[in-house]
Amino acid sequence: MPVLAIDAGTTGVTALVVGEDGDVLARGYREFAQLFPRPGWVEHEPDDIWTATVAACREALAATETEPTCVGITDQRETAVVWDRRTLRAPRPAIVWQDRRTTGICDRLRSEEERVSQLTGLRLDPYFTGTKFAWLASEEPRVWSGVRDGALALGTVDSYVVARLTGGQAHVTDPSNASRTLLYDLEKGAWSDELCDLFDVPRSALPEVVPSSGVVGTTDPDSFLGLSLPVAGIAGDQQAALFGQACYSPGDSKCTYGTGSFVLTNTGSTPVRSDAGLLTTVAWDLGDGLVHALEGSIFVTGAAVQWLRDGLGLIDSANEIEGLARTVPDSGDVVFVPALTGMGAPHWDPHARGAIVGITRGTTRAHLARATLEAIAFEVRDVVDVMVEEAGLTVNELSADGGASANDLLMQLQADQLGVPVRRPQVTETTALGAAFLAGLGTGVWGSTDELAQTWALDRRFEPEEGLRDDGRHARWRAALPRAGRWTS
């Protein structure tokens, strides 16, 4: 009874066919274009996302003879999408979570920040969807009139993909995605009229909030590869990764190394608030109540490696960075602050921009490669340190996943910086795996989370080397951070 999982990420769509043992039977992948119309702006064409979704699923299904029993979806979360309810076409590009255009809106609403944080558990930052909808309401009145009269629907990428899968029959999202919009009341577990008014968002345009696991619609054969399958799992990518990593108990923690890096700790049925730069979010709802998480969202990690490849031409592929970085014993005192789209947790500075400090005549591309991997480890350490020191959580080990977790050097640097073991599963595409697990739970492929936990298998455990946590490298990183801060202001 295999499950089809769709992971609509920031740079491409991955489709996995997952078996009952949690093994990946087949895989498909398609990239789609990234649009950068102005400095600080990041957009996607929704039609490109849908085209990549169909192509990735076709590739995965062609590689296996078994037909899936259901579909699960995970997505890039805070990205804002608008589409026509009848034609399902988008009147404008999606505004991506990395986009910084709403910095001015956030600055103007700063007096409301305490109330917004109280209701949502989030920060008033351009990262989140509500600010992007507020920008559309202010700057694109023709689009917004269509939203107000009901012709256009609003949502995040999960809602858009479900609408396309079901031929427009379902307009839904789950609490893990809803809780990332700045429009969702964390305590009530519902859309907030107060927040919708603040960001000028018609509540009627928003999707229905449904549990993360359970059937919410059926794929339309005319729209989706001739298949009629129950859509039975939805979760934001980082919450799906937490679920796919079998972090089902309070205190279980994971970090996903993708375009950005995201550290999440399961806090159970009680939302844990942070005054130190972390986010309180919904992890999932299996139909029996909300499970919460504390999150540190780092905007640019894997994207920094992409920038070395595409922007500077220092490497030909992302996989080359480990070998290049290993040719030098250290970064030669070079520090890279990859605030290419501002700083996320725990610093939260939308005005920050990237900086490379400490360059000399002896600096080589290998030193820059090493400094990039070290920066990722330092950023994650900053988040975990806050969780441990200020939020009162205990992190005894960190489960790692995502594309960059295949980098052994990065995983060892991370263990050394945290001073705790880092464990990597055999299946590192845990965002898609989590979506498959949620859908399978919702249709009876698996009977419980205990059964799912038995499918988790260790690939490698990285033990920290004594003395490296306090060898001065992190202190040098902390000294470099202010040099990148508040640059655009």
Short mmCIF file of C-alpha atoms in Angstrom, two decimals:
data_model
loop_
_atom_site.label_atom_id
_atom_site.label_comp_id
_atom_site.label_asym_id
_atom_site.label_seq_id
_atom_site.Cartn_x
_atom_site.Cartn_y
_atom_site.Cartn_z
CA MET A 1 0.00 0.00 0.00
CA PRO A 2 2.41 2.70 -1.17
CA VAL A 3 1.83 6.40 -0.62
CA LEU A 4 2.62 9.26 -3.02
CA ALA A 5 4.22 12.27 -1.31
CA ILE A 6 4.59 15.68 -2.97
CA ASP A 7 7.15 18.11 -1.57
CA ALA A 8 6.64 21.49 -3.22
CA GLY A 9 9.85 23.19 -2.11
CA THR A 10 11.46 26.54 -2.79
CA THR A 11 13.56 25.55 -5.79
CA GLY A 12 11.76 22.44 -7.06
CA VAL A 13 9.20 19.73 -6.48
CA THR A 14 10.10 16.26 -5.21
CA ALA A 15 7.73 13.31 -5.50
CA LEU A 16 8.34 10.12 -3.54
CA VAL A 17 6.53 6.80 -3.62
CA VAL A 18 6.90 5.44 -0.07
CA GLY A 19 6.33 1.80 0.91
CA GLU A 20 4.82 0.41 4.11
CA ASP A 21 8.30 -0.05 5.61
CA GLY A 22 9.07 3.63 5.13
CA ASP A 23 11.40 2.88 2.24
CA VAL A 24 11.48 5.06 -0.88
CA LEU A 25 10.31 2.98 -3.82
CA ALA A 26 10.65 5.68 -6.46
CA ARG A 27 11.54 9.35 -6.78
CA GLY A 28 10.89 12.19 -9.21
CA TYR A 29 12.17 15.76 -9.20
CA ARG A 30 11.72 18.92 -11.24
CA GLU A 31 13.21 22.36 -10.64
CA PHE A 32 11.28 25.51 -11.43
CA ALA A 33 12.44 29.05 -12.07
CA GLN A 34 13.29 31.53 -9.33
CA LEU A 35 12.33 35.11 -10.16
CA PHE A 36 14.16 38.14 -8.71
CA PRO A 37 12.41 41.17 -10.23
CA ARG A 38 14.02 43.66 -7.81
CA PRO A 39 16.67 43.53 -5.08
CA GLY A 40 15.12 41.74 -2.09
CA TRP A 41 12.16 40.44 -4.09
CA VAL A 42 11.71 36.70 -4.72
CA GLU A 43 8.83 35.26 -6.76
CA HIS A 44 7.62 32.04 -8.37
CA GLU A 45 5.09 31.49 -11.12
CA PRO A 46 2.42 29.20 -9.58
CA ASP A 47 1.86 27.52 -12.95
CA ASP A 48 5.55 26.55 -12.91
CA ILE A 49 5.07 24.93 -9.49
CA TRP A 50 2.10 22.95 -10.79
CA THR A 51 3.89 21.91 -13.98
CA ALA A 52 6.86 20.72 -11.90
CA THR A 53 4.48 18.86 -9.56
CA VAL A 54 2.90 16.90 -12.41
CA ALA A 55 6.27 16.15 -14.01
CA ALA A 56 7.87 14.98 -10.75
CA CYS A 57 4.91 12.74 -9.95
CA ARG A 58 4.88 11.30 -13.46
CA GLU A 59 8.58 10.46 -13.16
CA ALA A 60 8.17 8.82 -9.76
CA LEU A 61 5.11 6.79 -10.77
CA ALA A 62 6.80 5.63 -13.98
CA ALA A 63 9.63 4.17 -11.92
CA THR A 64 7.40 1.83 -9.91
CA GLU A 65 4.75 -0.67 -10.92
CA THR A 66 2.57 -0.17 -7.85
CA GLU A 67 -0.18 2.45 -7.81
CA PRO A 68 -0.32 4.61 -4.69
CA THR A 69 -3.30 4.49 -2.37
CA CYS A 70 -3.29 8.16 -1.31
CA VAL A 71 -1.43 11.48 -1.60
CA GLY A 72 0.30 13.65 0.99
CA ILE A 73 1.49 17.22 0.41
CA THR A 74 4.18 19.29 2.08
CA ASP A 75 5.24 22.73 1.01
CA GLN A 76 7.49 25.78 1.45
CA ARG A 77 5.02 27.36 3.93
CA GLU A 78 4.93 31.19 4.11
CA THR A 79 4.85 31.85 0.35
CA ALA A 80 1.71 33.80 -0.65
CA VAL A 81 -0.29 32.55 -3.64
CA VAL A 82 -3.36 34.02 -5.36
CA TRP A 83 -5.36 32.05 -7.94
CA ASP A 84 -8.63 32.13 -9.83
CA ARG A 85 -11.19 29.82 -8.21
CA ARG A 86 -12.67 28.86 -11.61
CA THR A 87 -9.68 28.55 -13.92
CA LEU A 88 -7.08 27.83 -11.16
CA ARG A 89 -4.66 30.13 -13.00
CA ALA A 90 -2.72 32.76 -11.05
CA PRO A 91 -3.12 36.46 -11.94
CA ARG A 92 0.35 37.28 -10.58
CA PRO A 93 3.47 35.49 -9.34
CA ALA A 94 3.61 34.01 -5.84
CA ILE A 95 5.55 36.08 -3.29
CA VAL A 96 8.12 33.71 -1.77
CA TRP A 97 8.90 33.39 1.94
CA GLN A 98 12.40 34.81 1.31
CA ASP A 99 10.96 38.03 -0.15
CA ARG A 100 11.77 41.25 1.77
CA ARG A 101 9.48 43.77 0.04
CA THR A 102 7.17 44.06 3.07
CA THR A 103 9.84 45.42 5.41
CA GLY A 104 8.19 48.86 5.27
CA ILE A 105 4.78 47.41 6.16
CA CYS A 106 6.31 45.65 9.16
CA ASP A 107 8.00 48.88 10.26
CA ARG A 108 4.70 50.78 10.03
CA LEU A 109 2.92 48.13 12.12
CA ARG A 110 5.67 47.91 14.75
CA SER A 111 3.35 49.31 17.44
CA GLU A 112 1.17 46.21 16.94
CA GLU A 113 4.04 43.73 17.25
CA GLU A 114 3.41 42.70 20.83
CA ARG A 115 -0.24 41.93 20.12
CA VAL A 116 0.60 40.09 16.89
CA SER A 117 3.19 37.95 18.68
CA GLN A 118 0.76 37.25 21.53
CA LEU A 119 -1.86 35.92 19.12
CA THR A 120 0.39 34.09 16.65
CA GLY A 121 3.60 33.09 18.44
CA LEU A 122 5.49 34.67 15.52
CA ARG A 123 7.45 37.84 14.80
CA LEU A 124 6.23 40.79 12.77
CA ASP A 125 8.59 40.10 9.86
CA PRO A 126 8.41 40.09 6.03
CA TYR A 127 8.96 36.31 6.25
CA PHE A 128 5.30 35.64 6.99
CA THR A 129 2.36 35.43 4.61
CA GLY A 130 0.06 38.04 6.13
CA THR A 131 2.51 40.84 5.37
CA LYS A 132 2.65 39.73 1.74
CA PHE A 133 -1.14 39.78 1.45
CA ALA A 134 -1.12 43.27 3.04
CA TRP A 135 1.33 44.39 0.33
CA LEU A 136 -0.94 43.06 -2.41
CA ALA A 137 -3.92 44.86 -0.84
CA SER A 138 -1.95 48.11 -0.86
CA GLU A 139 -0.02 47.87 -4.11
CA GLU A 140 -2.17 45.81 -6.49
CA PRO A 141 -5.80 46.97 -6.10
CA ARG A 142 -6.97 45.21 -9.27
CA VAL A 143 -5.84 41.85 -7.93
CA TRP A 144 -7.23 42.62 -4.49
CA SER A 145 -10.64 43.55 -5.87
CA GLY A 146 -10.82 40.02 -7.28
CA VAL A 147 -9.95 38.67 -3.85
CA ARG A 148 -12.67 40.76 -2.20
CA ASP A 149 -15.40 39.81 -4.68
CA GLY A 150 -14.62 36.10 -4.26
CA ALA A 151 -13.24 35.42 -7.74
CA LEU A 152 -9.70 34.87 -6.42
CA ALA A 153 -8.57 32.58 -3.62
CA LEU A 154 -5.70 33.14 -1.18
CA GLY A 155 -3.44 30.54 0.31
CA THR A 156 0.00 29.10 0.77
CA VAL A 157 1.55 26.62 -1.66
CA ASP A 158 -0.13 23.61 -0.04
CA SER A 159 -3.57 25.14 -0.64
CA TYR A 160 -2.71 25.91 -4.24
CA VAL A 161 -1.39 22.41 -4.96
CA VAL A 162 -4.45 20.78 -3.36
CA ALA A 163 -6.72 23.03 -5.45
CA ARG A 164 -4.92 21.97 -8.63
CA LEU A 165 -4.91 18.29 -7.63
CA THR A 166 -8.65 18.29 -6.93
CA GLY A 167 -9.67 20.38 -9.92
CA GLY A 168 -10.63 23.27 -7.65
CA GLN A 169 -12.94 21.23 -5.42
CA ALA A 170 -10.91 21.70 -2.23
CA HIS A 171 -9.67 24.99 -0.74
CA VAL A 172 -7.96 23.83 2.43
CA THR A 173 -4.85 24.14 4.56
CA ASP A 174 -3.70 22.54 7.79
CA PRO A 175 -2.79 24.18 11.13
CA SER A 176 0.97 23.85 10.56
CA ASN A 177 0.70 26.05 7.47
CA ALA A 178 -2.01 28.33 8.85
CA SER A 179 0.10 29.05 11.91
CA ARG A 180 2.81 30.57 9.66
CA THR A 181 0.64 33.29 8.12
CA LEU A 182 0.31 35.86 10.96
CA LEU A 183 -3.45 35.39 10.51
CA TYR A 184 -3.98 32.38 12.81
CA ASP A 185 -4.82 32.58 16.52
CA LEU A 186 -2.55 30.00 18.15
CA GLU A 187 -4.64 29.60 21.32
CA LYS A 188 -8.01 29.36 19.53
CA GLY A 189 -6.67 27.22 16.68
CA ALA A 190 -8.52 29.25 14.04
CA TRP A 191 -8.25 32.24 11.72
CA SER A 192 -8.32 35.51 13.65
CA ASP A 193 -10.75 38.25 12.60
CA GLU A 194 -8.57 40.77 14.43
CA LEU A 195 -5.47 39.81 12.46
CA CYS A 196 -7.35 39.63 9.17
CA ASP A 197 -8.51 43.19 9.78
CA LEU A 198 -4.98 44.32 10.68
CA PHE A 199 -3.51 42.96 7.43
CA ASP A 200 -6.60 43.82 5.33
CA VAL A 201 -7.25 40.18 4.39
CA PRO A 202 -10.84 39.00 3.69
CA ARG A 203 -11.35 35.92 5.83
CA SER A 204 -13.67 34.49 3.17
CA ALA A 205 -10.71 34.29 0.76
CA LEU A 206 -8.70 32.05 3.09
CA PRO A 207 -8.78 28.23 2.99
CA GLU A 208 -10.62 26.04 5.46
CA VAL A 209 -8.28 24.77 8.20
CA VAL A 210 -8.43 20.96 8.38
CA PRO A 211 -6.39 18.35 10.33
CA SER A 212 -2.93 17.48 9.01
CA SER A 213 -3.94 13.83 8.63
CA GLY A 214 -7.20 12.63 7.12
CA VAL A 215 -8.96 12.70 3.76
CA VAL A 216 -9.75 16.26 2.58
CA GLY A 217 -10.45 15.67 -1.10
CA THR A 218 -9.87 13.45 -4.12
CA THR A 219 -7.56 14.05 -7.04
CA ASP A 220 -9.29 14.88 -10.34
CA PRO A 221 -8.24 12.36 -13.03
CA ASP A 222 -8.58 15.01 -15.74
CA SER A 223 -6.19 17.29 -13.86
CA PHE A 224 -3.74 14.81 -12.37
CA LEU A 225 -2.37 11.95 -14.47
CA GLY A 226 -5.69 10.09 -14.72
CA LEU A 227 -5.61 9.28 -11.00
CA SER A 228 -8.44 9.39 -8.47
CA LEU A 229 -6.70 9.24 -5.09
CA PRO A 230 -7.62 10.56 -1.64
CA VAL A 231 -5.61 13.60 -0.56
CA ALA A 232 -5.01 12.66 3.05
CA GLY A 233 -2.01 14.52 4.48
CA ILE A 234 -0.91 18.18 4.58
CA ALA A 235 1.89 19.84 6.53
CA GLY A 236 4.39 22.64 6.15
CA ASP A 237 7.79 21.34 5.14
CA GLN A 238 9.54 21.79 8.49
CA GLN A 239 6.72 20.30 10.51
CA ALA A 240 6.53 17.43 8.01
CA ALA A 241 10.27 16.86 8.51
CA LEU A 242 9.75 16.76 12.29
CA PHE A 243 7.06 14.14 11.73
CA GLY A 244 9.19 12.20 9.24
CA GLN A 245 12.07 12.18 11.74
CA ALA A 246 9.78 10.41 14.24
CA CYS A 247 10.06 13.32 16.70
CA TYR A 248 6.78 12.42 18.35
CA SER A 249 7.68 13.15 21.98
CA PRO A 250 8.24 16.53 23.68
CA GLY A 251 11.93 17.43 23.53
CA ASP A 252 12.65 15.60 20.28
CA SER A 253 14.55 17.95 17.95
CA LYS A 254 15.56 18.07 14.29
CA CYS A 255 17.25 20.41 11.84
CA THR A 256 16.45 20.39 8.14
CA TYR A 257 19.27 21.67 5.95
CA GLY A 258 17.67 22.97 2.76
CA THR A 259 17.49 26.37 1.10
CA GLY A 260 17.39 27.63 4.67
CA SER A 261 17.83 25.65 7.87
CA PHE A 262 15.08 25.08 10.37
CA VAL A 263 15.48 23.76 13.90
CA LEU A 264 12.28 22.45 15.49
CA THR A 265 11.66 20.95 18.91
CA ASN A 266 8.42 19.15 19.77
CA THR A 267 6.84 20.86 22.80
CA GLY A 268 3.68 18.74 22.99
CA SER A 269 0.15 20.02 23.53
CA THR A 270 1.27 23.24 25.20
CA PRO A 271 2.63 26.12 23.10
CA VAL A 272 5.97 27.28 24.56
CA ARG A 273 6.58 31.01 24.16
CA SER A 274 10.01 32.50 23.56
CA ASP A 275 11.24 36.03 24.20
CA ALA A 276 14.61 35.22 22.68
CA GLY A 277 13.89 35.15 18.95
CA LEU A 278 12.32 31.73 18.49
CA LEU A 279 8.90 31.04 16.98
CA THR A 280 5.98 29.19 18.54
CA THR A 281 4.21 27.18 15.88
CA VAL A 282 1.82 24.29 15.31
CA ALA A 283 3.60 21.05 14.51
CA TRP A 284 0.56 19.04 13.39
CA ASP A 285 -2.99 17.99 14.19
CA LEU A 286 -3.77 14.30 13.80
CA GLY A 287 -7.42 14.97 14.53
CA ASP A 288 -7.06 14.74 18.31
CA GLY A 289 -5.70 18.20 19.10
CA LEU A 290 -2.79 20.45 18.23
CA VAL A 291 0.82 19.45 18.83
CA HIS A 292 3.16 22.45 19.05
CA ALA A 293 6.81 23.13 18.32
CA LEU A 294 9.41 25.77 19.04
CA GLU A 295 11.27 26.79 15.90
CA GLY A 296 14.36 28.66 14.84
CA SER A 297 14.07 29.70 11.19
CA ILE A 298 17.34 30.46 9.37
CA PHE A 299 16.72 31.97 5.96
CA VAL A 300 19.91 31.21 3.99
CA THR A 301 22.08 28.11 4.36
CA GLY A 302 21.85 25.84 1.31
CA ALA A 303 21.00 28.97 -0.69
CA ALA A 304 24.46 30.29 0.22
CA VAL A 305 25.99 27.23 -1.48
CA GLN A 306 23.79 27.89 -4.51
CA TRP A 307 25.09 31.45 -4.54
CA LEU A 308 28.70 30.20 -4.57
CA ARG A 309 27.70 28.08 -7.57
CA ASP A 310 25.41 30.40 -9.54
CA GLY A 311 26.46 33.86 -8.36
CA LEU A 312 30.22 33.51 -8.03
CA GLY A 313 30.94 30.42 -10.12
CA LEU A 314 33.29 29.02 -7.44
CA ILE A 315 31.86 25.52 -7.84
CA ASP A 316 30.06 23.74 -10.67
CA SER A 317 27.66 21.80 -8.44
CA ALA A 318 26.59 21.98 -4.81
CA ASN A 319 28.09 18.55 -4.16
CA GLU A 320 31.59 19.91 -4.85
CA ILE A 321 31.66 22.13 -1.78
CA GLU A 322 32.63 19.40 0.69
CA GLY A 323 35.65 18.24 -1.30
CA LEU A 324 36.77 21.81 -1.88
CA ALA A 325 36.36 22.76 1.79
CA ARG A 326 38.37 19.72 2.89
CA THR A 327 41.43 20.94 0.97
CA VAL A 328 42.09 23.50 3.73
CA PRO A 329 42.24 22.80 7.49
CA ASP A 330 40.12 25.85 8.36
CA SER A 331 38.63 29.00 6.83
CA GLY A 332 41.82 31.02 7.26
CA ASP A 333 39.96 33.36 9.64
CA VAL A 334 37.44 34.20 6.91
CA VAL A 335 33.86 34.54 8.22
CA PHE A 336 30.85 34.52 5.90
CA VAL A 337 27.57 35.94 7.24
CA PRO A 338 25.05 34.68 4.62
CA ALA A 339 22.31 37.22 5.36
CA LEU A 340 21.47 37.35 1.66
CA THR A 341 17.76 37.90 2.42
CA GLY A 342 18.09 39.33 5.91
CA MET A 343 18.62 37.47 9.19
CA GLY A 344 16.09 35.11 10.69
CA ALA A 345 16.18 33.49 14.11
CA PRO A 346 17.39 34.39 16.62
CA HIS A 347 18.57 37.81 15.33
CA TRP A 348 15.59 38.89 13.16
CA ASP A 349 17.01 41.71 11.09
CA PRO A 350 15.26 42.19 7.71
CA HIS A 351 17.70 45.03 6.92
CA ALA A 352 20.79 42.77 7.21
CA ARG A 353 22.71 41.73 4.10
CA GLY A 354 25.49 39.24 3.46
CA ALA A 355 29.07 39.97 4.45
CA ILE A 356 32.41 38.22 4.03
CA VAL A 357 34.94 39.37 6.61
CA GLY A 358 38.64 38.59 6.97
CA ILE A 359 39.68 38.25 3.32
CA THR A 360 43.43 38.52 2.66
CA ARG A 361 45.70 37.99 -0.34
CA GLY A 362 46.02 34.40 0.79
CA THR A 363 42.27 33.72 0.74
CA THR A 364 41.22 31.09 -1.81
CA ARG A 365 37.91 29.74 -3.00
CA ALA A 366 38.51 26.78 -0.68
CA HIS A 367 38.53 29.13 2.31
CA LEU A 368 35.24 30.65 1.14
CA ALA A 369 33.77 27.16 0.76
CA ARG A 370 34.90 26.23 4.27
CA ALA A 371 33.59 29.53 5.69
CA THR A 372 30.20 28.82 4.10
CA LEU A 373 29.89 25.41 5.80
CA GLU A 374 31.06 26.88 9.09
CA ALA A 375 28.45 29.66 8.79
CA ILE A 376 25.67 27.09 8.48
CA ALA A 377 26.91 25.31 11.61
CA PHE A 378 27.23 28.61 13.49
CA GLU A 379 23.71 29.72 12.54
CA VAL A 380 22.20 26.47 13.77
CA ARG A 381 24.25 26.67 16.97
CA ASP A 382 22.88 30.17 17.64
CA VAL A 383 19.33 28.79 17.51
CA VAL A 384 20.03 25.71 19.62
CA ASP A 385 21.88 27.80 22.21
CA VAL A 386 18.77 29.95 22.62
CA MET A 387 16.59 26.87 22.98
CA VAL A 388 18.86 25.51 25.70
CA GLU A 389 19.80 28.70 27.57
CA GLU A 390 16.70 30.90 27.30
CA ALA A 391 13.76 28.65 26.44
CA GLY A 392 14.71 26.02 29.01
CA LEU A 393 14.76 23.08 26.61
CA THR A 394 17.21 20.20 26.68
CA VAL A 395 18.69 19.11 23.34
CA ASN A 396 20.60 15.88 23.89
CA GLU A 397 21.02 15.12 20.21
CA LEU A 398 19.96 16.61 16.90
CA SER A 399 18.35 14.69 14.05
CA ALA A 400 19.53 16.07 10.69
CA ASP A 401 17.88 15.83 7.29
CA GLY A 402 17.59 17.71 4.01
CA GLY A 403 19.95 17.85 1.06
CA ALA A 404 22.95 19.34 2.86
CA SER A 405 22.81 16.69 5.61
CA ALA A 406 24.57 14.40 3.11
CA ASN A 407 27.65 16.60 3.62
CA ASP A 408 29.74 14.69 6.20
CA LEU A 409 32.00 17.66 6.89
CA LEU A 410 29.04 19.91 7.66
CA MET A 411 27.51 17.30 9.96
CA GLN A 412 30.79 16.95 11.87
CA LEU A 413 31.20 20.72 12.11
CA GLN A 414 27.64 20.86 13.47
CA ALA A 415 28.25 18.23 16.13
CA ASP A 416 31.47 19.99 17.16
CA GLN A 417 29.70 23.34 17.48
CA LEU A 418 26.70 21.97 19.39
CA GLY A 419 28.70 19.66 21.64
CA VAL A 420 26.02 16.95 21.17
CA PRO A 421 25.70 14.11 18.67
CA VAL A 422 24.08 14.67 15.28
CA ARG A 423 22.25 11.68 13.82
CA ARG A 424 21.39 11.28 10.15
CA PRO A 425 18.67 8.88 8.98
CA GLN A 426 18.93 6.59 5.99
CA VAL A 427 16.12 8.55 4.32
CA THR A 428 17.11 12.23 4.45
CA GLU A 429 14.14 13.51 2.40
CA THR A 430 12.08 13.58 5.57
CA THR A 431 9.85 16.47 4.48
CA ALA A 432 8.29 14.27 1.80
CA LEU A 433 8.49 11.25 4.10
CA GLY A 434 6.52 13.13 6.77
CA ALA A 435 3.83 14.02 4.22
CA ALA A 436 3.62 10.35 3.24
CA PHE A 437 3.34 9.30 6.90
CA LEU A 438 0.53 11.81 7.55
CA ALA A 439 -1.40 10.64 4.49
CA GLY A 440 -0.84 6.98 5.33
CA LEU A 441 -2.05 7.51 8.89
CA GLY A 442 -5.15 9.18 7.49
CA THR A 443 -6.00 6.21 5.27
CA GLY A 444 -4.94 3.28 7.45
CA VAL A 445 -1.62 2.39 5.80
CA TRP A 446 -0.10 2.84 9.26
CA GLY A 447 -2.03 2.50 12.47
CA SER A 448 -0.12 4.73 14.87
CA THR A 449 2.95 6.92 15.37
CA ASP A 450 4.51 4.04 17.33
CA GLU A 451 4.32 1.95 14.17
CA LEU A 452 5.82 4.80 12.15
CA ALA A 453 8.70 5.20 14.61
CA GLN A 454 9.77 1.64 13.85
CA THR A 455 10.49 2.62 10.24
CA TRP A 456 13.18 5.17 11.24
CA ALA A 457 16.68 3.85 10.47
CA LEU A 458 20.08 5.39 11.31
CA ASP A 459 22.59 6.09 8.56
CA ARG A 460 25.38 7.69 10.61
CA ARG A 461 25.90 9.29 14.00
CA PHE A 462 28.40 12.17 14.26
CA GLU A 463 29.99 12.53 17.72
CA PRO A 464 31.38 15.93 18.77
CA GLU A 465 35.14 16.28 19.10
CA GLU A 466 36.05 17.55 22.54
CA GLY A 467 37.28 21.15 22.78
CA LEU A 468 36.10 22.38 19.38
CA ARG A 469 32.88 24.00 20.64
CA ASP A 470 34.88 26.72 22.41
CA ASP A 471 37.90 27.05 20.10
CA GLY A 472 37.15 30.69 19.22
CA ARG A 473 35.57 30.22 15.81
CA HIS A 474 32.04 30.87 17.04
CA ALA A 475 33.19 33.96 18.93
CA ARG A 476 34.68 35.29 15.69
CA TRP A 477 31.34 34.60 13.96
CA ARG A 478 29.48 36.54 16.63
CA ALA A 479 31.84 39.46 16.16
CA ALA A 480 31.12 39.49 12.42
CA LEU A 481 27.32 39.52 12.74
CA PRO A 482 26.94 43.25 13.57
CA ARG A 483 28.91 44.16 10.46
CA ALA A 484 26.14 42.68 8.33
CA GLY A 485 23.30 44.01 10.46
CA ARG A 486 20.86 46.77 9.47
CA TRP A 487 22.75 47.36 6.22
CA THR A 488 19.82 48.54 4.07
CA SER A 489 18.53 51.00 6.68
#
